[in-house]
Short mmCIF file of C-alpha atoms in Angstrom, two decimals:
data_model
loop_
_atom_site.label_atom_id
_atom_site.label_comp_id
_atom_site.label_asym_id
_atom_site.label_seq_id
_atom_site.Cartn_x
_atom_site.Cartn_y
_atom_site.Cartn_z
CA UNK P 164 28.42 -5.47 -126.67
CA UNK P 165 30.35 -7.17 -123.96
CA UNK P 166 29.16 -4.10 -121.61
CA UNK P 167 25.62 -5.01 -122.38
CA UNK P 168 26.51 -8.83 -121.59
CA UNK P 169 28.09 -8.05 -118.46
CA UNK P 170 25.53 -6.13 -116.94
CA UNK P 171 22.90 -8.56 -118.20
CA UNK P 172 25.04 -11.02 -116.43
CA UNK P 173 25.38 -9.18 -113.43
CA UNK P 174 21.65 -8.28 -113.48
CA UNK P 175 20.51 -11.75 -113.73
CA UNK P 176 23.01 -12.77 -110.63
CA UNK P 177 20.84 -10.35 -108.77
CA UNK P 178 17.59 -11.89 -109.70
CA UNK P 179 19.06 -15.30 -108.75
CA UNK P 180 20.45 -14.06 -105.45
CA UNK P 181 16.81 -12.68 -104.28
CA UNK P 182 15.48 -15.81 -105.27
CA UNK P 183 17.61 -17.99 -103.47
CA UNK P 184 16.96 -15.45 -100.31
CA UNK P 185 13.31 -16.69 -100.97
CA UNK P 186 14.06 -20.33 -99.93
CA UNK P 187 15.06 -18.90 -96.39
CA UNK P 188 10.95 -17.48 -96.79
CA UNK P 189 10.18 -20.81 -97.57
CA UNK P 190 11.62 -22.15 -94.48
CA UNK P 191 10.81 -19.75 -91.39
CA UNK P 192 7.39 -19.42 -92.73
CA UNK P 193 7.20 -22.96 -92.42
CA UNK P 194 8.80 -22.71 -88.94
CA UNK P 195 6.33 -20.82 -87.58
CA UNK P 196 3.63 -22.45 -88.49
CA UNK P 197 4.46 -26.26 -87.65
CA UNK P 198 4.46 -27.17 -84.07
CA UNK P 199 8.10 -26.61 -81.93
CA UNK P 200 8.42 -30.34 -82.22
CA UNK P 201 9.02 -30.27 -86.29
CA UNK P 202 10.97 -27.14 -86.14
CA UNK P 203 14.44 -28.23 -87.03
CA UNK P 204 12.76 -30.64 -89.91
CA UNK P 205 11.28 -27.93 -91.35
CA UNK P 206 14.69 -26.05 -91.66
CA UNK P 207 16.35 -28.93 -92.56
CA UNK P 208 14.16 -30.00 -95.31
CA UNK P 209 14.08 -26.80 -97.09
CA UNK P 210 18.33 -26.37 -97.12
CA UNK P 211 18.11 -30.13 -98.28
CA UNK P 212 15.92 -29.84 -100.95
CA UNK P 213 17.53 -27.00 -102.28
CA UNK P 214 20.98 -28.77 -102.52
CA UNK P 215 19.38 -31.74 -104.11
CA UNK P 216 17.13 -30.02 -106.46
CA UNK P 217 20.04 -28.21 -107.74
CA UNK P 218 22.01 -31.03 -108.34
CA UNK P 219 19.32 -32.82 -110.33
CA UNK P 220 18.42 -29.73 -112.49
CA UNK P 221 22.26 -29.40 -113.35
CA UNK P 222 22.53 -32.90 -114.28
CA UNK P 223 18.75 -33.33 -116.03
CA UNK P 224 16.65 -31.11 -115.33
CA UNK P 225 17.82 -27.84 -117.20
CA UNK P 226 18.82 -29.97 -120.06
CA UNK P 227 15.46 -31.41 -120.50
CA UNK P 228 13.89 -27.71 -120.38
CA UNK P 229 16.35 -25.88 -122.75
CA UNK P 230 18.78 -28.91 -124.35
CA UNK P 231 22.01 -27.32 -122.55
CA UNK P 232 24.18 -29.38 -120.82
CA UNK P 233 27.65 -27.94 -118.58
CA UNK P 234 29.40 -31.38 -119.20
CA UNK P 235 31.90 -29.47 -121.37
CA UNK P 236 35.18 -27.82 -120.29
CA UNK P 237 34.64 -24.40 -118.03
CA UNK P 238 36.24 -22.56 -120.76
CA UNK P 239 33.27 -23.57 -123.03
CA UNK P 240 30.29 -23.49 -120.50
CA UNK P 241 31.32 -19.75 -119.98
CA UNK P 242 31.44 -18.45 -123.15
CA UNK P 243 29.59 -15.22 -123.32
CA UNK P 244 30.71 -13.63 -119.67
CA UNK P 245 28.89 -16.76 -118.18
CA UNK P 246 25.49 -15.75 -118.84
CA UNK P 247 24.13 -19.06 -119.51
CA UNK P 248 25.20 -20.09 -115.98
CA UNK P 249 23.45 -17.25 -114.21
CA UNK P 250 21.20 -17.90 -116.57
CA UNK P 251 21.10 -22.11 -115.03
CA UNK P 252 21.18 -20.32 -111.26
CA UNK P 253 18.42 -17.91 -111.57
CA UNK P 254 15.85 -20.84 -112.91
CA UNK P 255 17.32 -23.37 -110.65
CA UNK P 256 15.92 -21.02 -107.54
CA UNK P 257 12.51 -21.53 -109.34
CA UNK P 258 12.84 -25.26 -109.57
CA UNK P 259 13.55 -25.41 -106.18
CA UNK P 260 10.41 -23.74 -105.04
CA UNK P 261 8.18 -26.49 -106.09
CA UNK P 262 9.56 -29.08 -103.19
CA UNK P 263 10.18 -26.27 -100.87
CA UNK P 264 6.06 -25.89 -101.38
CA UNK P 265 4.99 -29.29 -101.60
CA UNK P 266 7.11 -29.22 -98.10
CA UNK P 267 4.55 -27.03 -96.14
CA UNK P 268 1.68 -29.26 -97.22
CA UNK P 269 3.24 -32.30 -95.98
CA UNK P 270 4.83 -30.81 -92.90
CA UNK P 271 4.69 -33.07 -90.10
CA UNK P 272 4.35 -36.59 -90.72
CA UNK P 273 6.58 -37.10 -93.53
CA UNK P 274 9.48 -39.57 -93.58
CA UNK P 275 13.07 -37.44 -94.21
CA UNK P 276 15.09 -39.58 -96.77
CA UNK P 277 11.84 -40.89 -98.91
CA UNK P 278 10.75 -36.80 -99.33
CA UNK P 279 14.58 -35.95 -100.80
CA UNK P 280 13.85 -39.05 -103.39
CA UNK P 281 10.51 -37.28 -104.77
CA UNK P 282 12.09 -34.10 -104.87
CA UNK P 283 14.66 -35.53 -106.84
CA UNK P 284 12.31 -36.84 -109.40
CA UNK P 285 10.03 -33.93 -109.13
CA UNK P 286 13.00 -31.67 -110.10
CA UNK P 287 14.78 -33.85 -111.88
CA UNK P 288 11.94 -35.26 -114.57
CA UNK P 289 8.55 -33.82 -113.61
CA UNK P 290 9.32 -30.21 -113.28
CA UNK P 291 11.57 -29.70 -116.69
CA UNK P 292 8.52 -31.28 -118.63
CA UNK P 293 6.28 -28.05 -118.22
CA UNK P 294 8.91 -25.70 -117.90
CA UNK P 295 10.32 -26.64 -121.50
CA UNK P 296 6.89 -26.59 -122.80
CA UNK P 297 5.77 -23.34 -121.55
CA UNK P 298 9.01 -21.35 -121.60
CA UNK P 299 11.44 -22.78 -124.32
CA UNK P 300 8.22 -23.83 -126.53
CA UNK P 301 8.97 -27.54 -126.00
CA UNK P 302 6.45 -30.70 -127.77
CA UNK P 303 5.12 -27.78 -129.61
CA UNK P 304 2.17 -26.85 -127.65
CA UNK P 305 2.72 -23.06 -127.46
CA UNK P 306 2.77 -22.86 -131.55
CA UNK P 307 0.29 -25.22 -132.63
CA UNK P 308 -2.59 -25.45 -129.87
CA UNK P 309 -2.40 -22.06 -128.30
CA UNK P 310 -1.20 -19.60 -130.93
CA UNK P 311 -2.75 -21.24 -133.86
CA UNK P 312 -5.99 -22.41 -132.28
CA UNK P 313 -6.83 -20.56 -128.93
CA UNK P 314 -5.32 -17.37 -130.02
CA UNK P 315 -2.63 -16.33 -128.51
CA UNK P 316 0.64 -18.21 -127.00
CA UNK P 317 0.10 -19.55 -123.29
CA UNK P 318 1.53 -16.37 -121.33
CA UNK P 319 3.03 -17.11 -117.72
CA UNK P 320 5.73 -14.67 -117.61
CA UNK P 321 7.04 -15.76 -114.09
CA UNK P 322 5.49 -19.07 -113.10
CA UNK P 323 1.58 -18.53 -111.58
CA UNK P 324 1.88 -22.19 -113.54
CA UNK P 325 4.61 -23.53 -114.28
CA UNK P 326 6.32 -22.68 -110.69
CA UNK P 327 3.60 -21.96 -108.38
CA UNK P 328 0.14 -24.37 -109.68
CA UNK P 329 2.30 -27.32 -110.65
CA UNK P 330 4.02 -27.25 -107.11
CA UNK P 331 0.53 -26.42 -105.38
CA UNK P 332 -1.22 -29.17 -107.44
CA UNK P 333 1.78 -31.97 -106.72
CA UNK P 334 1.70 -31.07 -102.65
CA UNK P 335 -2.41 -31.59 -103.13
CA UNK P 336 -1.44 -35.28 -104.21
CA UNK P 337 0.99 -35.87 -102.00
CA UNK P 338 -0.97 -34.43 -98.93
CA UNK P 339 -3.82 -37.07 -99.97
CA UNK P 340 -0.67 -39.83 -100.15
CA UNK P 341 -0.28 -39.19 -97.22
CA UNK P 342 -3.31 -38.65 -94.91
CA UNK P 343 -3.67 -36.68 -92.37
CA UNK P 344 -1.57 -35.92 -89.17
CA UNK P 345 -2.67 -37.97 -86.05
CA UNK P 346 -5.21 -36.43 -83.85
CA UNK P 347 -6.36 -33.60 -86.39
CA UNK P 348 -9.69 -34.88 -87.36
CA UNK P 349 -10.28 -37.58 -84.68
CA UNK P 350 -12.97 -35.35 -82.61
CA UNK P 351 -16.20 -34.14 -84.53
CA UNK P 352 -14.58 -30.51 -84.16
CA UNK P 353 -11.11 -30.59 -86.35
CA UNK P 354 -8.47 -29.79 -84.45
CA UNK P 355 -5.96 -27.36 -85.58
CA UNK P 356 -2.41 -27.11 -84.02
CA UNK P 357 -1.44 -23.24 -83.58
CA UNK P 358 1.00 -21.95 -85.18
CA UNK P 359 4.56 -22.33 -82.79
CA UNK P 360 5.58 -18.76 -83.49
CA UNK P 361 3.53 -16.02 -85.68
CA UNK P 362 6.96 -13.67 -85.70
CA UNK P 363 8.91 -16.58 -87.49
CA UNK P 364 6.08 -16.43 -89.68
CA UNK P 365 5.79 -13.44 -90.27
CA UNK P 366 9.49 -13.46 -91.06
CA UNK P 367 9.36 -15.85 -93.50
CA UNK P 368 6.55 -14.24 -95.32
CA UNK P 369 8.72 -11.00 -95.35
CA UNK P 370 11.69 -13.03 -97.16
CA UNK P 371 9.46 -14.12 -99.60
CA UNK P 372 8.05 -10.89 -100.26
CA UNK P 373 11.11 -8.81 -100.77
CA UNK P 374 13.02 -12.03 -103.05
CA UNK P 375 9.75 -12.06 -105.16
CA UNK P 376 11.17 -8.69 -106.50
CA UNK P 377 13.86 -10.85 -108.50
CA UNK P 378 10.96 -13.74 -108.71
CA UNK P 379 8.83 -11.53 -110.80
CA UNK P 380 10.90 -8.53 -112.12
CA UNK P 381 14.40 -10.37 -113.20
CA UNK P 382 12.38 -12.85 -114.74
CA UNK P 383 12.80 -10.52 -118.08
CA UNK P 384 16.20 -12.04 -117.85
CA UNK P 385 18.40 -9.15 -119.54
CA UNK P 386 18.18 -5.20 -119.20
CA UNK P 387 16.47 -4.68 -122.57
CA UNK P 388 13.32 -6.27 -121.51
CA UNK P 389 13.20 -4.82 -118.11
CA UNK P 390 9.54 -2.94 -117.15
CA UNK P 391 8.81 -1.32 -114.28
CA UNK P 392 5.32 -2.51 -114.92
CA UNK P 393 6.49 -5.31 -113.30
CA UNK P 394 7.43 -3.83 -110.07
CA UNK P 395 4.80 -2.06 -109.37
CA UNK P 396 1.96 -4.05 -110.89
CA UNK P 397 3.95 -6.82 -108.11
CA UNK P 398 3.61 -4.18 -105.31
CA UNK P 399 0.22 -3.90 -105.89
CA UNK P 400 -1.14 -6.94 -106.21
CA UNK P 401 0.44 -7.97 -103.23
CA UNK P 402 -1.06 -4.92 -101.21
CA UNK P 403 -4.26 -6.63 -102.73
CA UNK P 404 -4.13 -10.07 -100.96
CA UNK P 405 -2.82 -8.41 -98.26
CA UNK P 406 -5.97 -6.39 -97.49
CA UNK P 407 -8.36 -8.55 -98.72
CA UNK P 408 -6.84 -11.60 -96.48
CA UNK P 409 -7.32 -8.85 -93.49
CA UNK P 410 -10.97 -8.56 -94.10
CA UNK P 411 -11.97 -11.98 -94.95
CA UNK P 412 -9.82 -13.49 -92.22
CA UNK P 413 -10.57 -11.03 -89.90
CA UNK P 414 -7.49 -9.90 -88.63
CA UNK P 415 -6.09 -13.16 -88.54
CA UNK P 416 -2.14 -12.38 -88.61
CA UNK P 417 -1.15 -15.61 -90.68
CA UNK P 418 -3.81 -15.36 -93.13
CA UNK P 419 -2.40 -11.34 -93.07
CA UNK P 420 0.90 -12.78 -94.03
CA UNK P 421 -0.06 -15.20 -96.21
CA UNK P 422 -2.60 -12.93 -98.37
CA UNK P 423 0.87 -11.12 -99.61
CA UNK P 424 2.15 -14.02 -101.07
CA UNK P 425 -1.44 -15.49 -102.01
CA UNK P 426 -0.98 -11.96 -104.10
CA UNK P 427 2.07 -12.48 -105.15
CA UNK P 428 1.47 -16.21 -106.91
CA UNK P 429 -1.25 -14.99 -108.66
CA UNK P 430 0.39 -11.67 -110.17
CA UNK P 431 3.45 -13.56 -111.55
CA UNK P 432 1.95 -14.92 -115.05
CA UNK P 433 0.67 -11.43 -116.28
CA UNK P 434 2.37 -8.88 -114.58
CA UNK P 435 4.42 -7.86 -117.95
CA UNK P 436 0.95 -7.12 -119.07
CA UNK P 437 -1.78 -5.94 -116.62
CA UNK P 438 -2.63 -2.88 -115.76
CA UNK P 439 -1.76 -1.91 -112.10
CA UNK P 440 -5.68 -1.34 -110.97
CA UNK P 441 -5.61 -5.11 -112.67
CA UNK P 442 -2.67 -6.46 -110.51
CA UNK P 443 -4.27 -5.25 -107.54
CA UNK P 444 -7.54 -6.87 -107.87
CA UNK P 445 -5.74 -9.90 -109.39
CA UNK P 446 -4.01 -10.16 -106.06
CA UNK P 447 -6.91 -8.89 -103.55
CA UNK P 448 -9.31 -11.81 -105.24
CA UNK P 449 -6.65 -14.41 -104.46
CA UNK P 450 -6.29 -13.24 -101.26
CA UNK P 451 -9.98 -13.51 -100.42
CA UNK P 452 -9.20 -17.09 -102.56
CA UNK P 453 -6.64 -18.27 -100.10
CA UNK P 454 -8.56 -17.57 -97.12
CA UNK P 455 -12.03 -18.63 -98.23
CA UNK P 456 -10.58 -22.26 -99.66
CA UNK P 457 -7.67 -22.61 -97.27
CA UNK P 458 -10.33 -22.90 -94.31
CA UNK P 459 -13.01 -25.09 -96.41
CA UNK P 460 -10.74 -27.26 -97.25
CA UNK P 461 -8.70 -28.13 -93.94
CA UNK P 462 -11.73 -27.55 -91.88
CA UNK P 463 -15.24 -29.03 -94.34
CA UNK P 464 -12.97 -30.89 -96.66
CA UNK P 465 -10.32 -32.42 -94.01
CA UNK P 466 -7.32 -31.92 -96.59
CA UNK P 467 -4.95 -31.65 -93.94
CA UNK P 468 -2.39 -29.28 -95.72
CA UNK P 469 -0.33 -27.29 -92.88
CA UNK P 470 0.45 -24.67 -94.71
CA UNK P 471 -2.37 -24.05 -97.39
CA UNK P 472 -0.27 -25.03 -99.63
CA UNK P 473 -2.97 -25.99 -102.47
CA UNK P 474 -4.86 -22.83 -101.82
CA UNK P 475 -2.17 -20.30 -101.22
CA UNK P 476 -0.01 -21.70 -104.60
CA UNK P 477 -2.61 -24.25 -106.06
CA UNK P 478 -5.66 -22.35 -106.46
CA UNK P 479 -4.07 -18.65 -106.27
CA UNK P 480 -1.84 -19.92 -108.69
CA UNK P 481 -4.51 -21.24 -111.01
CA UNK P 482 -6.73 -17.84 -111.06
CA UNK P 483 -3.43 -16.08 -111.59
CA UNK P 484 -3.10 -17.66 -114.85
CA UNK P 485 -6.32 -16.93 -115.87
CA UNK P 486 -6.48 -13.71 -114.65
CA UNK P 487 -4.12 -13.39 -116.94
CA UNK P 488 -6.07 -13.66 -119.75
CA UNK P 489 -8.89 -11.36 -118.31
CA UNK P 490 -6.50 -8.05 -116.88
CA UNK P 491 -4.01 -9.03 -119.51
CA UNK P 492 -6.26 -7.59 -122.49
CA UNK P 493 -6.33 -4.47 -123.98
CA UNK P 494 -9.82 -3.66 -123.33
CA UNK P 495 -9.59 -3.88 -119.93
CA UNK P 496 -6.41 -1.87 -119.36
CA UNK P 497 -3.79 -4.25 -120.06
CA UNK P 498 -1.03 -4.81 -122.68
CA UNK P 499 -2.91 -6.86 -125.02
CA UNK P 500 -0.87 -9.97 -126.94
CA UNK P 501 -2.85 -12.98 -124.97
CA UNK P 502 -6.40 -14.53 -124.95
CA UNK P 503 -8.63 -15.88 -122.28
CA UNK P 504 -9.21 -18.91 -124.07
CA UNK P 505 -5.66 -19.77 -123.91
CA UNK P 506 -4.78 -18.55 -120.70
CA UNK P 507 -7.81 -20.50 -119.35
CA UNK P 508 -6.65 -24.13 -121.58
CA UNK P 509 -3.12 -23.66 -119.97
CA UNK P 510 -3.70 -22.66 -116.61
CA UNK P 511 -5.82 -25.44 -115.94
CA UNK P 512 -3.39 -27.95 -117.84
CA UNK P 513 -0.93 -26.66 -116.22
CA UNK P 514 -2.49 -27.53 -112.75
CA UNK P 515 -3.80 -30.99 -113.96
CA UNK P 516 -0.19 -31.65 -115.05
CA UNK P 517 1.07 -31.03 -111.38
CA UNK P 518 -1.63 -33.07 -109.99
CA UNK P 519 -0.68 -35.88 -112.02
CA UNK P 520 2.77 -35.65 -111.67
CA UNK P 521 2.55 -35.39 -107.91
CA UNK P 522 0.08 -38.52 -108.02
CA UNK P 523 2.76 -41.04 -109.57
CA UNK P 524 5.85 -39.57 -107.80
CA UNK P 525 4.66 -39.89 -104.15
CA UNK P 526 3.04 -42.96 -105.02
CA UNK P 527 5.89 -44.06 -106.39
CA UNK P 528 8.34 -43.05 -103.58
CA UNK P 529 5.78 -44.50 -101.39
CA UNK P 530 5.54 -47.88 -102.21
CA UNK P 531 9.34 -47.84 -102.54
CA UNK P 532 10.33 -46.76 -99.32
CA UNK P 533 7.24 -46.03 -97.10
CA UNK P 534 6.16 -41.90 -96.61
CA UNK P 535 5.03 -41.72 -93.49
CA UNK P 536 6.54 -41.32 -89.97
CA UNK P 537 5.55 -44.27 -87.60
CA UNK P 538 2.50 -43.37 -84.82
CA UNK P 539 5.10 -43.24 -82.60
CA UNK P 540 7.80 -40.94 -84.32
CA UNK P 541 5.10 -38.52 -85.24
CA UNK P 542 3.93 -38.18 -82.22
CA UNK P 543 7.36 -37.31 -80.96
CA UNK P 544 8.18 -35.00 -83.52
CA UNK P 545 10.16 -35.16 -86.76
CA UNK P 546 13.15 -33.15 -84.67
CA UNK P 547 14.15 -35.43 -82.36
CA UNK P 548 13.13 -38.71 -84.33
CA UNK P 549 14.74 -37.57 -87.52
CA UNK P 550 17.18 -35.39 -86.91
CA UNK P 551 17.58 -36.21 -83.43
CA UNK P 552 17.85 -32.85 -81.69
CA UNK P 553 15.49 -30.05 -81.25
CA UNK P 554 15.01 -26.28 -81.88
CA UNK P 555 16.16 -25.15 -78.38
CA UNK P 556 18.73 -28.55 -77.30
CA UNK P 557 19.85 -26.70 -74.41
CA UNK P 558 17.01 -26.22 -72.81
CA UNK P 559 16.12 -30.25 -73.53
CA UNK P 560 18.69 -31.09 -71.38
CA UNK P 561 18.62 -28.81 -68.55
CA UNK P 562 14.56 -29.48 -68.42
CA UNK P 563 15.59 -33.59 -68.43
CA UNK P 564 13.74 -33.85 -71.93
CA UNK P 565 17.13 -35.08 -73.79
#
């Protein structure tokens, strides 16, 4: 017995340290896509948010999900080889991954100190609210509207919702909070800042894709429930959004990189269940998805979201959910044990949830402190007036720019 613990212990550690490695994805890819300027804010924010969503989910958050609170002596919080705080670790790397996305959307323009506030209440009070409901079976949703009416329990095995829609849907709010970045749409052509370095990029997208491993596959949470169905239905739908991203954004190397992890989002709420032929074309339609929506929207809509946040997590997100319910059934390959009806009710609460949440916070943190860099700060970059140095500082001063 205490064998089994341990290694479910040690297992779990693993999942949490891929995870965390994921947060480093978070942050190059974010590097590389924001101008040199807003570099060092990007890296900044991400390692910031981290620390302070951790904090909060230790204090609230986790407590409000699963009614367990640490505030007891280390001898008690322990108990059990300490798998209830691996346990706290591994879903504290997912909490953190809704600022660290709402983070890309908002790149830019943001003010530093107001952004750690939201996250705080994101993680803090927002967050735990859907996690609890969909994964501890909080409010009673799970028993009474989905199994009893719709079918079937809402199935998200490793956040398409909870994690990756919620976060998408909140940065959709918070990008309209905020507007968008000077300059972008001021010509009748939108203009579109390049990316300030596709290898960081592409970097970043690789972190993400090897920690999504633990993301998706640890998120079984103990050796007995482990599948390998998991891996590889992963594996394949991310070769799915990777070659459909190819096609539809023609060779485009950041909609390349982002099609893995457009395929990634969408496998994580039914990859316990699909079928791999399912996976992939769960992942290749949300690659075509991301690219398709990522460009109306930025370019017809003028949602200026740096990243494609809202497509690549919002939307992808969303249709994993619901794919779900479609791959997931036994008739069309899959493991059975869900319906569409209820995959299709909770996905798309799920998403109106985030977009709500999102709504109040940033308004909230808005009117409190102000969101928004100044004209001139933005235009000088968040580096230098935020953090006041910038990516390459010795070159700033030999040049005469510091």
């Amino acid at each position: 017995m205490e064998q089994q613990q341990g290694a479910d212990v040690f297992f779990l550690l693993v999942g949490a340290i891929l995870v965390f490695a994921m947060h480093g994805g978070f942050a190059f890819l974010e590097v590389g896509t924001v101008r040199h300027k807003n570099q060092v804010n990007a890296l900044v924010k991400i390692l910031v948010d981290f620390a302070i969503s951790t904090t909060v989910y230790f204090a609230i958050g986790y407590t409000l999900s699963y009614g367990i609170t640490f505030f007891a002596a280390a001898q008690t919080i322990s108990a059990g080889q300490g798998y209830e705080l691996v346990k706290f670790f591994f879903l504290a790397t997912f909490a953190a991954a809704v600022p660290a996305i709402i983070s890309g959307g908002i790149a830019e323009r943001a003010r530093f100190l107001p952004q750690c506030a939201a996250t705080a209440l994101m993680v803090g009070l927002a967050y735990p609210l859907i996690e609890g409901t969909v994964w501890n079976r909080n409010f009673g949703l799970q028993d009474h509207l989905f199994a009893s009416i719709l079918g079937a329990p809402f199935k998200d095995f490793a956040g398409s919702i909870v994690v990756h829609a919620f976060g998408g849907w909140a940065a959709f709010a918070a990008i309209r909070q905020l507007g968008p970045r000077i300059g972008r749409y001021d010509r009748s052509r939108p203009m579109s800042p390049p990316p300030s370095s596709i290898p960081w990029l592409a970097m970043g997208s690789w972190l993400l894709c090897i920690g999504w491993f633990g993301f998706n596959v640890m998120s079984a949470q103990n050796l007995r429930a482990e599948s390998g169905l998991v891996a590889i239905n992963s594996l394949m739908a991310m070769c799915g959004g990777i070659l459909a991203a190819l096609l539809a954004g023609r060779n485009d190397p950041g909609f390349v990189h982002n099609g893995a992890l457009a395929g990634l989002v969408a496998i994580c709420a039914g990859s316990d269940v699909m079928h791999p032929i399912g996976a992939f074309l769960t992942g290749a339609i949300a690659g075509g998805l991301f690219v398709t929506m990522f460009q109306v929207s930025t370019n017809k809509w003028r949602i200026d979201d740096v990243l494609g946040v809202w497509a690549l997590h919002g939307l992808c997100g969303l249709w994993g959910g619901i794919a779900c319910g479609i791959f997931g059934l036994a008739a069309l390959g899959g493991m059975g044990g869900v319906t569409f009806q209820s995959q299709l009710v909770g996905s798309v609460l799920g998403a109106a949830f985030g977009f709500v949440a999102g709504t109040i916070v940033y308004w909230v943190v808005h009117s409190a402190f102000g969101l928004r860099l100044s004209p001139d700060e933005e235009r000088r970059g968040a580096d230098i007036s935020i953090h006041k140095i910038s990516a390459n500082p010795e070159d700033d001063v030999r040049l005469g720019r510091l």
